[in-house]
Short mmCIF file of C-alpha atoms in Angstrom, two decimals:
data_model
loop_
_atom_site.label_atom_id
_atom_site.label_comp_id
_atom_site.label_asym_id
_atom_site.label_seq_id
_atom_site.Cartn_x
_atom_site.Cartn_y
_atom_site.Cartn_z
CA MET A 23 10.44 1.11 -4.15
CA CYS A 24 11.14 5.10 -3.58
CA GLY A 25 11.14 8.03 -2.42
CA ILE A 26 10.71 11.09 -4.87
CA VAL A 27 10.33 15.15 -4.89
CA ALA A 28 9.13 17.28 -7.91
CA ALA A 29 8.46 20.89 -7.89
CA VAL A 30 7.47 23.13 -11.59
CA GLY A 31 7.53 27.18 -11.70
CA ASN A 32 10.16 29.10 -9.76
CA ILE A 33 11.93 26.79 -8.26
CA ASP A 34 14.03 27.01 -5.08
CA THR A 35 16.81 23.71 -5.58
CA ASP A 36 17.85 24.38 -2.22
CA LYS A 37 14.06 23.88 -0.33
CA CYS A 38 14.20 21.10 -3.70
CA GLN A 39 16.80 19.67 -1.53
CA ARG A 40 15.93 20.12 1.74
CA MET A 41 12.43 17.66 0.61
CA LEU A 42 15.14 15.14 -0.57
CA HIS A 43 16.79 14.88 2.28
CA ARG A 44 13.38 14.33 4.72
CA ILE A 45 12.45 10.76 2.70
CA LYS A 46 16.56 9.94 2.32
CA HIS A 47 14.54 6.57 4.18
CA ARG A 48 12.48 5.74 1.61
CA GLY A 49 15.74 5.35 -0.81
CA PRO A 50 18.80 4.38 0.75
CA ASP A 51 20.91 3.40 -1.89
CA ASP A 52 21.08 5.97 -3.89
CA THR A 53 20.02 9.93 -4.22
CA GLY A 54 19.62 11.65 -7.92
CA GLU A 55 18.50 14.97 -9.11
CA ILE A 56 17.90 17.03 -12.35
CA ARG A 57 17.27 20.42 -13.14
CA ARG A 58 15.56 21.20 -16.68
CA GLY A 59 14.62 24.65 -17.12
CA ASP A 60 10.90 25.15 -14.48
CA VAL A 61 11.16 21.19 -13.66
CA TRP A 62 12.97 20.12 -10.90
CA LEU A 63 13.06 16.36 -10.21
CA GLY A 64 14.72 14.18 -6.92
CA HIS A 65 15.10 10.59 -6.24
CA GLN A 66 15.95 8.06 -3.05
CA ARG A 67 16.00 5.56 -4.31
CA LEU A 68 16.00 1.51 -2.70
CA SER A 69 17.61 -1.31 -5.59
CA ILE A 70 15.55 -3.97 -6.38
CA MET A 71 15.13 -4.39 -10.32
CA ASP A 72 18.94 -2.94 -12.08
CA VAL A 73 20.35 -2.95 -8.99
CA ALA A 74 23.20 -1.37 -10.80
CA GLY A 75 21.69 -0.15 -13.92
CA GLY A 76 18.20 1.40 -12.53
CA HIS A 77 19.79 5.13 -11.38
CA GLN A 78 17.39 7.55 -11.17
CA PRO A 79 15.81 10.34 -13.03
CA LEU A 80 15.43 8.04 -15.67
CA THR A 81 16.33 9.15 -18.82
CA ASP A 82 15.85 8.29 -23.37
CA SER A 83 18.99 7.65 -25.08
CA GLY A 84 19.13 11.43 -26.49
CA ALA A 85 18.41 12.89 -22.41
CA THR A 86 15.54 14.57 -23.70
CA THR A 87 13.52 13.67 -21.58
CA TYR A 88 13.48 12.24 -17.24
CA LEU A 89 10.92 10.57 -14.85
CA VAL A 90 11.42 9.93 -11.55
CA ALA A 91 8.98 6.83 -10.15
CA ASN A 92 8.00 5.13 -6.64
CA GLY A 93 6.64 1.40 -7.05
CA GLU A 94 7.05 -1.02 -9.24
CA ILE A 95 5.77 -0.65 -12.70
CA TYR A 96 4.09 -5.25 -12.54
CA ASN A 97 4.05 -5.83 -16.60
CA HIS A 98 7.14 -3.79 -17.69
CA ARG A 99 7.84 -6.50 -19.64
CA HIS A 100 5.22 -6.79 -21.99
CA ILE A 101 5.11 -3.30 -22.50
CA ARG A 102 8.73 -3.69 -23.17
CA GLU A 103 7.34 -6.47 -26.63
CA ASP A 104 5.11 -3.61 -26.91
CA LEU A 105 7.35 -0.45 -27.88
CA GLY A 106 10.15 -2.36 -28.71
CA HIS A 107 13.63 -3.70 -27.03
CA GLU A 108 15.83 -0.64 -28.47
CA LEU A 109 14.14 1.90 -27.25
CA PHE A 110 14.98 -0.11 -23.34
CA GLU A 111 18.39 0.34 -21.91
CA THR A 112 18.48 0.05 -18.18
CA GLY A 113 16.31 -3.53 -16.97
CA SER A 114 14.49 -1.49 -13.81
CA ASP A 115 10.70 -2.58 -14.84
CA SER A 116 10.24 1.86 -13.87
CA GLU A 117 11.97 2.49 -17.72
CA ALA A 118 8.91 1.46 -19.23
CA ALA A 119 6.83 4.14 -17.63
CA LEU A 120 9.66 6.78 -19.26
CA HIS A 121 8.51 4.97 -22.52
CA ALA A 122 5.22 4.45 -22.30
CA LEU A 123 5.14 8.99 -21.49
CA ILE A 124 7.38 9.01 -24.44
CA VAL A 125 5.33 7.11 -27.39
CA ASP A 126 1.66 8.06 -25.82
CA GLY A 127 2.07 10.80 -23.66
CA PRO A 128 -0.31 10.53 -20.91
CA VAL A 129 -2.39 8.67 -22.62
CA GLY A 130 0.13 5.70 -22.03
CA LEU A 131 -0.38 5.90 -18.17
CA ALA A 132 -2.76 3.33 -19.23
CA ARG A 133 -0.70 1.06 -20.33
CA LEU A 134 1.12 0.94 -16.48
CA ARG A 135 -0.04 -2.19 -14.73
CA GLY A 136 1.56 -1.52 -10.86
CA MET A 137 1.24 0.78 -8.17
CA PHE A 138 3.49 4.36 -8.62
CA ALA A 139 3.74 7.93 -8.28
CA LEU A 140 5.85 9.35 -10.86
CA ALA A 141 7.08 12.57 -12.15
CA PHE A 142 7.54 13.31 -15.92
CA ALA A 143 9.91 15.87 -17.64
CA THR A 144 10.98 16.96 -21.16
CA GLY A 145 14.31 18.89 -21.73
CA ASP A 146 12.03 21.36 -23.15
CA GLY A 147 10.32 22.11 -19.50
CA ASP A 148 6.97 19.71 -20.33
CA PHE A 149 6.57 18.50 -17.38
CA LEU A 150 3.40 15.64 -15.28
CA ALA A 151 3.30 13.92 -12.77
CA ALA A 152 0.36 10.35 -11.80
CA ARG A 153 -0.61 7.90 -9.63
CA ASP A 154 -1.94 4.50 -9.65
CA PRO A 155 -5.41 4.62 -9.61
CA LEU A 156 -6.29 3.21 -6.19
CA GLY A 157 -2.77 5.05 -5.12
CA VAL A 158 -0.73 2.27 -3.97
CA LYS A 159 1.72 4.69 -3.23
CA PRO A 160 1.59 7.69 -1.89
CA LEU A 161 1.88 11.30 -3.57
CA TYR A 162 1.40 14.57 -2.42
CA TRP A 163 1.32 18.00 -3.33
CA ALA A 164 1.59 21.38 -2.75
CA ARG A 165 0.21 24.30 -4.86
CA ARG A 166 1.60 28.10 -4.81
CA ASP A 167 1.36 30.90 -6.96
CA ASP A 168 4.62 30.71 -8.48
CA VAL A 169 5.58 26.70 -8.11
CA ILE A 170 3.47 23.86 -7.55
CA LEU A 171 5.68 20.99 -5.14
CA PHE A 172 5.09 17.18 -5.07
CA ALA A 173 6.86 14.76 -2.67
CA SER A 174 5.92 11.39 -0.73
CA GLU A 175 5.67 12.00 2.54
CA LEU A 176 4.34 15.42 4.10
CA ARG A 177 7.39 15.03 6.60
CA ALA A 178 9.16 15.77 3.03
CA PHE A 179 7.59 19.82 3.35
CA ASP A 180 8.80 23.32 4.18
CA GLU A 181 6.93 24.65 7.34
CA GLU A 182 5.99 27.26 5.18
CA ASP A 183 4.23 25.02 2.70
CA ARG A 184 2.52 22.87 4.80
CA PRO A 185 -0.88 24.86 4.62
CA LEU A 186 -1.22 24.55 1.28
CA VAL A 187 -0.26 20.46 1.19
CA GLU A 188 -2.77 18.36 -0.11
CA SER A 189 -2.77 14.18 -1.29
CA PHE A 190 -2.60 13.93 -5.11
CA PRO A 191 -6.18 12.31 -5.98
CA PRO A 192 -5.53 8.53 -7.41
CA GLY A 193 -5.89 8.04 -11.06
CA HIS A 194 -5.19 11.14 -11.92
CA CYS A 195 -2.40 13.54 -13.69
CA TRP A 196 -1.36 17.26 -13.39
CA SER A 197 0.51 19.35 -16.39
CA PRO A 198 0.51 22.47 -16.33
CA ALA A 199 -1.27 22.88 -19.76
CA GLY A 200 -3.70 20.12 -19.02
CA GLY A 201 -4.43 20.76 -15.44
CA LEU A 202 -5.82 18.12 -13.19
CA VAL A 203 -7.72 14.71 -15.53
CA ARG A 204 -8.13 11.67 -13.89
CA PHE A 205 -7.08 9.60 -15.99
CA ALA A 206 -8.40 5.99 -14.52
CA ASP A 207 -11.55 4.89 -12.02
CA ALA A 208 -9.65 3.12 -8.62
CA ILE A 209 -12.79 0.88 -9.62
CA PRO A 210 -13.88 1.23 -13.02
CA ALA A 211 -17.05 1.75 -14.19
CA HIS A 212 -18.30 -1.23 -16.02
CA VAL A 213 -17.36 -3.06 -12.37
CA ARG A 214 -20.36 -4.69 -11.87
CA PRO A 215 -21.62 -7.03 -9.75
CA ALA A 216 -23.09 -10.29 -11.65
CA ARG A 217 -26.59 -10.87 -11.56
CA ARG A 218 -28.08 -11.72 -7.08
CA ALA A 219 -27.30 -14.83 -5.98
CA GLU A 220 -30.40 -17.24 -6.58
CA GLU A 221 -28.50 -19.25 -3.29
CA PRO A 222 -26.26 -17.40 -1.06
CA GLY A 223 -23.01 -18.36 -0.29
CA VAL A 224 -22.90 -21.64 -3.14
CA TRP A 225 -20.94 -20.77 -5.46
CA ASP A 226 -19.70 -23.07 -9.22
CA ARG A 227 -16.22 -24.48 -9.53
CA ALA A 228 -15.55 -21.30 -12.01
CA LEU A 229 -15.56 -19.41 -9.96
CA VAL A 230 -13.85 -20.75 -7.08
CA LYS A 231 -11.46 -21.63 -9.69
CA ALA A 232 -11.17 -17.50 -10.86
CA VAL A 233 -11.02 -15.94 -7.18
CA ARG A 234 -8.24 -18.13 -6.66
CA GLU A 235 -6.27 -18.24 -10.16
CA SER A 236 -6.35 -13.57 -9.76
CA ILE A 237 -4.83 -14.03 -6.65
CA VAL A 238 -2.51 -16.99 -7.32
CA THR A 239 -1.05 -14.44 -10.70
CA ALA A 240 -0.89 -11.05 -8.97
CA VAL A 241 0.90 -13.09 -6.40
CA GLU A 242 3.62 -14.40 -8.88
CA ASN A 243 3.29 -11.23 -10.35
CA ARG A 244 4.76 -9.18 -6.89
CA MET A 245 7.67 -12.08 -6.68
CA MET A 246 9.50 -9.99 -9.18
CA SER A 247 12.73 -8.80 -7.90
CA ASP A 248 16.16 -9.08 -8.20
CA VAL A 249 17.25 -8.83 -4.90
CA GLY A 250 14.53 -11.08 -3.12
CA VAL A 251 11.40 -11.21 -1.22
CA GLY A 252 10.27 -11.93 2.06
CA VAL A 253 6.65 -12.21 3.23
CA PHE A 254 5.27 -10.72 6.46
CA LEU A 255 2.76 -13.57 8.04
CA SER A 256 0.24 -12.52 10.58
CA GLY A 257 -1.55 -15.88 10.53
CA GLY A 258 -4.55 -14.25 9.47
CA LEU A 259 -6.62 -16.22 6.14
CA ASP A 260 -5.46 -13.33 4.03
CA SER A 261 -1.86 -13.42 4.89
CA ALA A 262 -1.38 -17.52 5.22
CA ILE A 263 -2.93 -16.67 1.50
CA VAL A 264 0.07 -15.13 -0.37
CA ALA A 265 2.57 -16.84 1.55
CA ALA A 266 1.17 -20.10 0.60
CA VAL A 267 1.12 -18.72 -2.62
CA ALA A 268 4.94 -17.51 -2.89
CA ALA A 269 5.86 -20.61 -1.55
CA ASP A 270 5.28 -22.81 -4.07
CA TYR A 271 6.13 -19.98 -7.00
CA ALA A 272 9.58 -19.71 -4.77
CA ALA A 273 9.74 -22.97 -4.49
CA LYS A 274 9.57 -23.94 -8.49
CA HIS A 275 12.41 -21.78 -8.84
CA GLY A 276 14.58 -23.21 -6.63
CA GLN A 277 14.34 -19.85 -4.50
CA PRO A 278 14.08 -19.54 0.64
CA LEU A 279 11.04 -17.09 1.03
CA PRO A 280 11.97 -15.50 4.89
CA THR A 281 8.14 -15.79 6.25
CA PHE A 282 7.77 -12.54 9.58
CA ALA A 283 5.77 -12.92 12.65
CA VAL A 284 5.56 -10.27 15.30
CA GLY A 285 3.14 -10.09 18.73
CA SER A 286 3.61 -9.92 22.47
CA GLU A 287 4.17 -13.88 24.15
CA GLY A 288 1.81 -16.09 23.99
CA SER A 289 -0.05 -13.75 21.28
CA SER A 290 -2.96 -15.87 18.76
CA ASP A 291 -1.17 -14.34 15.71
CA LEU A 292 2.77 -15.82 16.44
CA ALA A 293 1.57 -18.82 17.41
CA ALA A 294 -0.91 -18.60 13.89
CA ALA A 295 2.35 -17.97 11.55
CA ARG A 296 3.45 -20.67 13.41
CA VAL A 297 1.21 -23.54 12.28
CA VAL A 298 1.47 -21.70 8.02
CA ALA A 299 5.17 -21.45 8.60
CA GLU A 300 5.61 -25.45 9.72
CA TYR A 301 2.96 -26.76 6.97
CA LEU A 302 3.90 -24.95 4.14
CA ASP A 303 7.94 -25.15 4.98
CA ALA A 304 7.19 -29.36 5.80
CA LYS A 305 5.10 -28.57 2.02
CA HIS A 306 7.78 -27.60 -0.08
CA GLY A 307 10.40 -26.84 1.82
CA ASN A 308 11.76 -23.26 1.23
CA ILE A 309 10.59 -21.01 4.17
CA GLU A 310 12.32 -19.42 6.42
CA HIS A 311 10.45 -18.10 9.43
CA HIS A 312 11.27 -15.59 11.52
CA GLU A 313 9.74 -14.80 15.17
CA ILE A 314 9.38 -11.16 16.47
CA LEU A 315 8.87 -11.19 20.16
CA MET A 316 7.10 -8.37 21.08
CA SER A 317 6.70 -6.56 25.18
CA LYS A 318 4.37 -4.45 26.85
CA GLN A 319 7.76 -2.31 27.04
CA ASP A 320 8.90 -2.17 22.85
CA ALA A 321 5.43 -1.35 21.96
CA ILE A 322 5.69 1.72 24.33
CA ASP A 323 8.70 3.11 22.90
CA ALA A 324 7.91 2.40 19.59
CA LEU A 325 4.71 4.30 19.55
CA PRO A 326 6.11 7.64 18.97
CA ARG A 327 7.89 5.77 16.33
CA ALA A 328 5.32 4.70 14.45
CA VAL A 329 2.32 7.83 15.00
CA THR A 330 5.73 9.31 13.65
CA ALA A 331 6.40 7.28 10.78
CA ILE A 332 2.65 6.40 9.28
CA GLU A 333 1.82 10.29 9.81
CA HIS A 334 -1.45 9.72 11.10
CA TYR A 335 -3.02 9.10 14.14
CA ASP A 336 -6.58 7.11 13.84
CA PRO A 337 -6.28 4.33 16.68
CA SER A 338 -6.88 1.72 14.30
CA LEU A 339 -4.20 2.22 12.39
CA VAL A 340 -1.65 2.99 15.18
CA ARG A 341 -2.77 -0.10 16.52
CA SER A 342 -1.40 -1.98 13.52
CA ALA A 343 1.30 0.22 13.36
CA VAL A 344 2.78 -0.51 15.95
CA PRO A 345 3.79 -3.65 15.11
CA ASN A 346 4.14 -3.38 11.76
CA LEU A 347 6.87 -1.22 12.63
CA LEU A 348 8.44 -3.68 14.32
CA LEU A 349 8.19 -6.14 12.05
CA ALA A 350 9.64 -3.62 9.46
CA GLU A 351 12.39 -3.13 11.47
CA TYR A 352 13.88 -6.64 11.97
CA ALA A 353 12.60 -7.49 7.65
CA SER A 354 14.69 -4.69 6.59
CA ARG A 355 17.96 -6.36 7.20
CA ARG A 356 17.15 -9.61 5.63
CA VAL A 357 14.93 -8.45 2.88
CA HIS A 358 14.37 -5.58 0.63
CA ALA A 359 10.50 -6.10 -0.55
CA VAL A 360 8.10 -7.64 0.87
CA LEU A 361 4.63 -9.38 0.33
CA THR A 362 1.37 -8.71 2.65
CA GLY A 363 -2.27 -9.55 2.89
CA GLU A 364 -3.46 -5.50 2.20
CA GLY A 365 -7.16 -5.13 0.74
CA ALA A 366 -8.27 -8.48 1.31
CA ASP A 367 -10.87 -7.78 4.00
CA GLU A 368 -11.89 -4.93 1.91
CA LEU A 369 -12.55 -7.06 -1.68
CA PHE A 370 -14.88 -9.72 0.35
CA ALA A 371 -15.56 -8.20 3.73
CA GLY A 372 -13.80 -9.35 6.08
CA TYR A 373 -14.68 -6.93 9.02
CA SER A 374 -16.83 -8.00 11.67
CA TYR A 375 -18.94 -4.25 11.14
CA TYR A 376 -19.87 -5.30 7.36
CA HIS A 377 -22.04 -7.86 8.55
CA GLU A 378 -24.20 -5.22 10.46
CA GLU A 379 -27.38 -2.55 9.35
CA PRO A 380 -27.57 -1.23 7.92
CA PHE A 381 -25.04 -3.35 5.46
CA THR A 382 -27.60 -6.92 5.71
CA ASP A 383 -28.61 -5.53 3.12
CA PRO A 384 -26.68 -6.60 -0.39
CA ASP A 385 -26.65 -3.47 -2.51
CA ALA A 386 -25.22 -1.37 1.33
CA LEU A 387 -22.73 -3.91 1.25
CA GLN A 388 -22.15 -3.55 -1.82
CA ALA A 389 -22.03 0.04 -2.13
CA GLU A 390 -19.29 0.24 1.44
CA LEU A 391 -17.54 -2.74 -0.38
CA VAL A 392 -16.42 -0.08 -3.10
CA ARG A 393 -15.94 2.65 -1.17
CA THR A 394 -13.43 1.78 1.63
CA VAL A 395 -12.00 -0.27 -1.29
CA GLY A 396 -11.64 3.23 -2.47
CA GLU A 397 -10.63 5.32 0.34
CA LEU A 398 -7.85 2.47 1.68
CA HIS A 399 -5.04 5.14 -0.16
CA HIS A 400 -5.39 7.51 3.24
CA LEU A 401 -5.82 4.62 5.44
CA ASN A 402 -4.51 0.66 5.15
CA LEU A 403 -1.67 1.81 2.21
CA GLN A 404 -0.36 5.07 4.08
CA ARG A 405 0.30 3.05 7.06
CA CYS A 406 1.66 -0.12 5.26
CA ASP A 407 3.33 1.57 3.31
CA ARG A 408 5.12 4.34 5.73
CA ALA A 409 5.71 1.82 8.38
CA SER A 410 7.76 -0.17 5.66
CA MET A 411 10.02 2.00 3.87
CA ALA A 412 10.61 3.91 7.15
CA PHE A 413 13.21 1.40 7.00
CA GLY A 414 13.65 1.28 2.60
CA LEU A 415 11.57 -2.13 2.31
CA GLU A 416 8.97 -2.20 -0.13
CA ALA A 417 5.41 -3.47 0.46
CA ARG A 418 3.50 -5.11 -2.75
CA GLU A 419 -0.17 -6.48 -1.92
CA PRO A 420 -1.28 -8.97 -4.85
CA PHE A 421 -4.55 -8.29 -3.14
CA LEU A 422 -5.24 -4.81 -4.74
CA ASP A 423 -3.72 -6.32 -7.56
CA ARG A 424 -6.18 -4.57 -10.86
CA ASP A 425 -7.79 -8.48 -12.05
CA VAL A 426 -8.03 -9.26 -8.34
CA VAL A 427 -9.68 -5.78 -7.66
CA GLU A 428 -12.15 -5.93 -10.90
CA LEU A 429 -13.27 -9.48 -10.95
CA ALA A 430 -13.66 -8.99 -6.42
CA LEU A 431 -15.88 -6.53 -6.68
CA SER A 432 -17.58 -7.93 -9.50
CA ILE A 433 -19.08 -10.64 -7.03
CA PRO A 434 -22.40 -10.77 -6.22
CA PRO A 435 -22.64 -8.57 -2.75
CA GLU A 436 -24.38 -12.16 -1.18
CA HIS A 437 -22.34 -14.19 -1.52
CA LYS A 438 -20.46 -12.24 0.90
CA MET A 439 -22.53 -12.29 3.64
CA ILE A 440 -22.28 -14.76 6.56
CA ARG A 441 -25.71 -16.41 7.74
CA PRO A 442 -26.04 -20.18 9.60
CA GLY A 443 -22.57 -22.48 8.62
CA VAL A 444 -21.70 -19.46 6.85
CA GLU A 445 -18.44 -17.63 7.25
CA GLU A 446 -17.76 -14.49 7.03
CA LYS A 447 -14.48 -14.29 3.19
CA LYS A 448 -15.94 -18.16 2.93
CA LEU A 449 -15.13 -18.14 -0.60
CA LEU A 450 -11.68 -17.18 -0.35
CA ARG A 451 -10.90 -19.81 2.02
CA ASP A 452 -12.88 -22.35 -0.25
CA ALA A 453 -11.10 -20.82 -3.50
CA PHE A 454 -7.85 -21.41 -1.03
CA GLU A 455 -9.00 -24.85 0.35
CA GLY A 456 -5.60 -27.79 0.73
CA TRP A 457 -3.37 -24.54 0.85
CA LEU A 458 -3.50 -24.05 3.88
CA PRO A 459 -3.95 -26.25 6.89
CA GLU A 460 -8.12 -26.34 8.28
CA SER A 461 -7.22 -23.90 11.39
CA ILE A 462 -6.36 -21.42 9.64
CA LEU A 463 -8.30 -21.13 6.57
CA ARG A 464 -11.21 -21.30 9.04
CA ARG A 465 -9.98 -19.24 11.43
CA GLY A 466 -11.89 -16.25 12.43
CA LYS A 467 -11.04 -12.40 11.27
CA GLU A 468 -8.67 -10.51 14.02
CA GLN A 469 -7.21 -6.91 13.29
CA PHE A 470 -3.44 -7.10 13.80
CA GLY A 471 -3.18 -4.32 16.84
CA ASP A 472 -5.41 -7.58 18.27
CA GLY A 473 -3.82 -10.43 17.49
CA SER A 474 -0.45 -9.33 17.79
CA GLY A 475 -1.23 -7.47 22.14
CA ALA A 476 -0.73 -4.31 20.68
CA LYS A 477 -4.44 -3.15 21.44
CA GLU A 478 -4.65 -3.20 25.12
CA VAL A 479 -0.88 -2.21 25.43
CA LEU A 480 -1.92 1.22 23.79
CA GLU A 481 -4.37 2.64 24.88
CA ASN A 482 -3.06 2.19 28.42
CA ALA A 483 -0.09 4.01 27.31
CA VAL A 484 -2.53 7.25 26.43
CA ARG A 485 -5.20 6.12 28.96
CA GLU A 486 -3.60 9.73 30.40
CA SER A 487 -4.61 12.04 27.58
CA PRO A 488 -6.80 15.03 27.60
CA ASP A 489 -10.26 14.21 27.74
CA VAL A 490 -10.80 16.29 23.79
CA THR A 491 -13.50 16.53 21.45
CA ALA A 492 -11.25 19.40 18.85
CA ALA A 493 -8.43 20.62 18.76
CA ALA A 494 -6.67 23.52 16.49
CA GLY A 495 -10.21 22.32 14.77
CA VAL A 496 -10.19 18.58 14.37
CA GLU A 497 -12.67 16.95 15.23
CA LEU A 498 -11.08 13.54 17.49
CA ARG A 499 -12.92 10.43 18.04
CA ASN A 500 -12.16 9.77 22.37
CA ARG A 501 -9.79 9.97 24.48
CA GLU A 502 -6.78 7.37 22.52
CA GLU A 503 -7.13 9.69 19.29
CA ALA A 504 -6.46 12.80 21.03
CA GLY A 505 -3.32 10.97 22.91
CA PHE A 506 -2.37 9.68 19.22
CA TYR A 507 -2.93 12.82 17.53
CA ALA A 508 -0.98 15.26 20.28
CA ILE A 509 2.36 12.91 18.86
CA TRP A 510 0.84 13.34 15.51
CA HIS A 511 0.62 17.26 15.62
CA ARG A 512 3.90 17.69 17.33
CA GLU A 513 6.21 16.20 14.48
CA LEU A 514 3.21 18.19 11.73
CA ALA A 515 2.20 21.14 12.82
CA GLY A 516 0.56 23.00 9.96
CA ILE A 517 -0.60 19.77 7.72
CA ARG A 518 -4.12 19.75 7.69
CA PRO A 519 -5.65 16.90 8.46
CA ASP A 520 -8.88 17.41 6.28
CA ALA A 521 -6.65 17.78 3.07
CA THR A 522 -4.85 15.11 3.83
CA LEU A 523 -5.39 11.98 5.72
CA GLY A 524 -8.88 9.30 5.94
CA LEU A 525 -10.70 7.94 9.33
CA PHE A 526 -11.85 4.47 9.48
CA ALA A 527 -15.11 4.23 10.11
CA THR A 528 -15.56 2.94 13.25
CA THR A 529 -12.12 3.25 16.35
#
């Protein structure tokens, strides 16, 4: 996990270096830059794979091509086998992306399984930028007449460039010669729900097994690290499943598993996380559980930092970001990477509004699930990435593995609808029967900001904000959002929310 900056065209090296310095927090372990003709590449590194040898920009043996990348390529070993181990000079997973592009050109992006934003250049000035299909890793660009700038965070851009900044679209690549081209869809076109369920809420063993095995494989792939991995454990179903699979994997490999929970005194999240940790430790004997107690003052003090860190003002995101930030700050002193439960609610219909009109119709529910998965890159994934990377901590999301996404969205939507005796996400709960305490398997959904105790505190903290519905052309939905927007605007004035951010359907 890292931060990248790139530029192609009329290069101002000082500007590029300023941009890179502003995202130093994303990669505090190392920095690197290179200029070749009209291309400049910069990199801030968080060392996780090949700590000693993975310096970036990466280059081939002849120093004719270069790459900077933010993210993880989980199938890098398979790519090495396919392309030939003799091509590789480091153990860095990002080197797999370098050689895939050298061998196949832009088509090589199809080989990559993981989360990434990257910039690739050749010695004679060819250039390519790309972002993974779901947009798990951030990338922004600003297109001027004489230069195009790329960076991992909004804060990287100079004030005069901010009005031009846009989100680089997930699943796309750009080159001067080919322009902007889609190389993969967030939800591949072939993914369609199976025929409608004859008995909604009743599934055969094969489906339950397929769901379980796809998630287990995704978690195990994300245990890849030379410096250890932990789990953000909220006590909810999704993070508890991730923790259960990670604990099993770590035990088999003789490793401890640090888990991290945050909440106010007496909060439901802390209590539930403790139940999960004690259960898994009794089963595997390898859990190192950490609790971060968040006082009201802690939450209030963290609020401006959280809005600044996540570069967003949506109330639902900010409420979650405050405890997320405190959790990341603590965890970053103990591990370099953590697993999270992001994406499960969008895939298995966990949010309450999914079960209200008009989504009580199966086709409408399916369409909304597909829409919200596609929107994750500038909502929950943005919050998750920024809150963790504010402290140089990598977050990995197993539920957003391509195989898990494709399987989950191929399940008849009727199987995700609630009815008497069928709670939300019942299929997911049944898939991990025996992996967790029954009280956790059947625990109802709570938003992270609610279960941690942050929601009420933060609502009160901005109660005196101006009651406005518009500011500088930005429509604000309530007083709470106006308060968060005021903080955001102080830090990122000039950035256009409509070109860079998304908003939740509900606040």
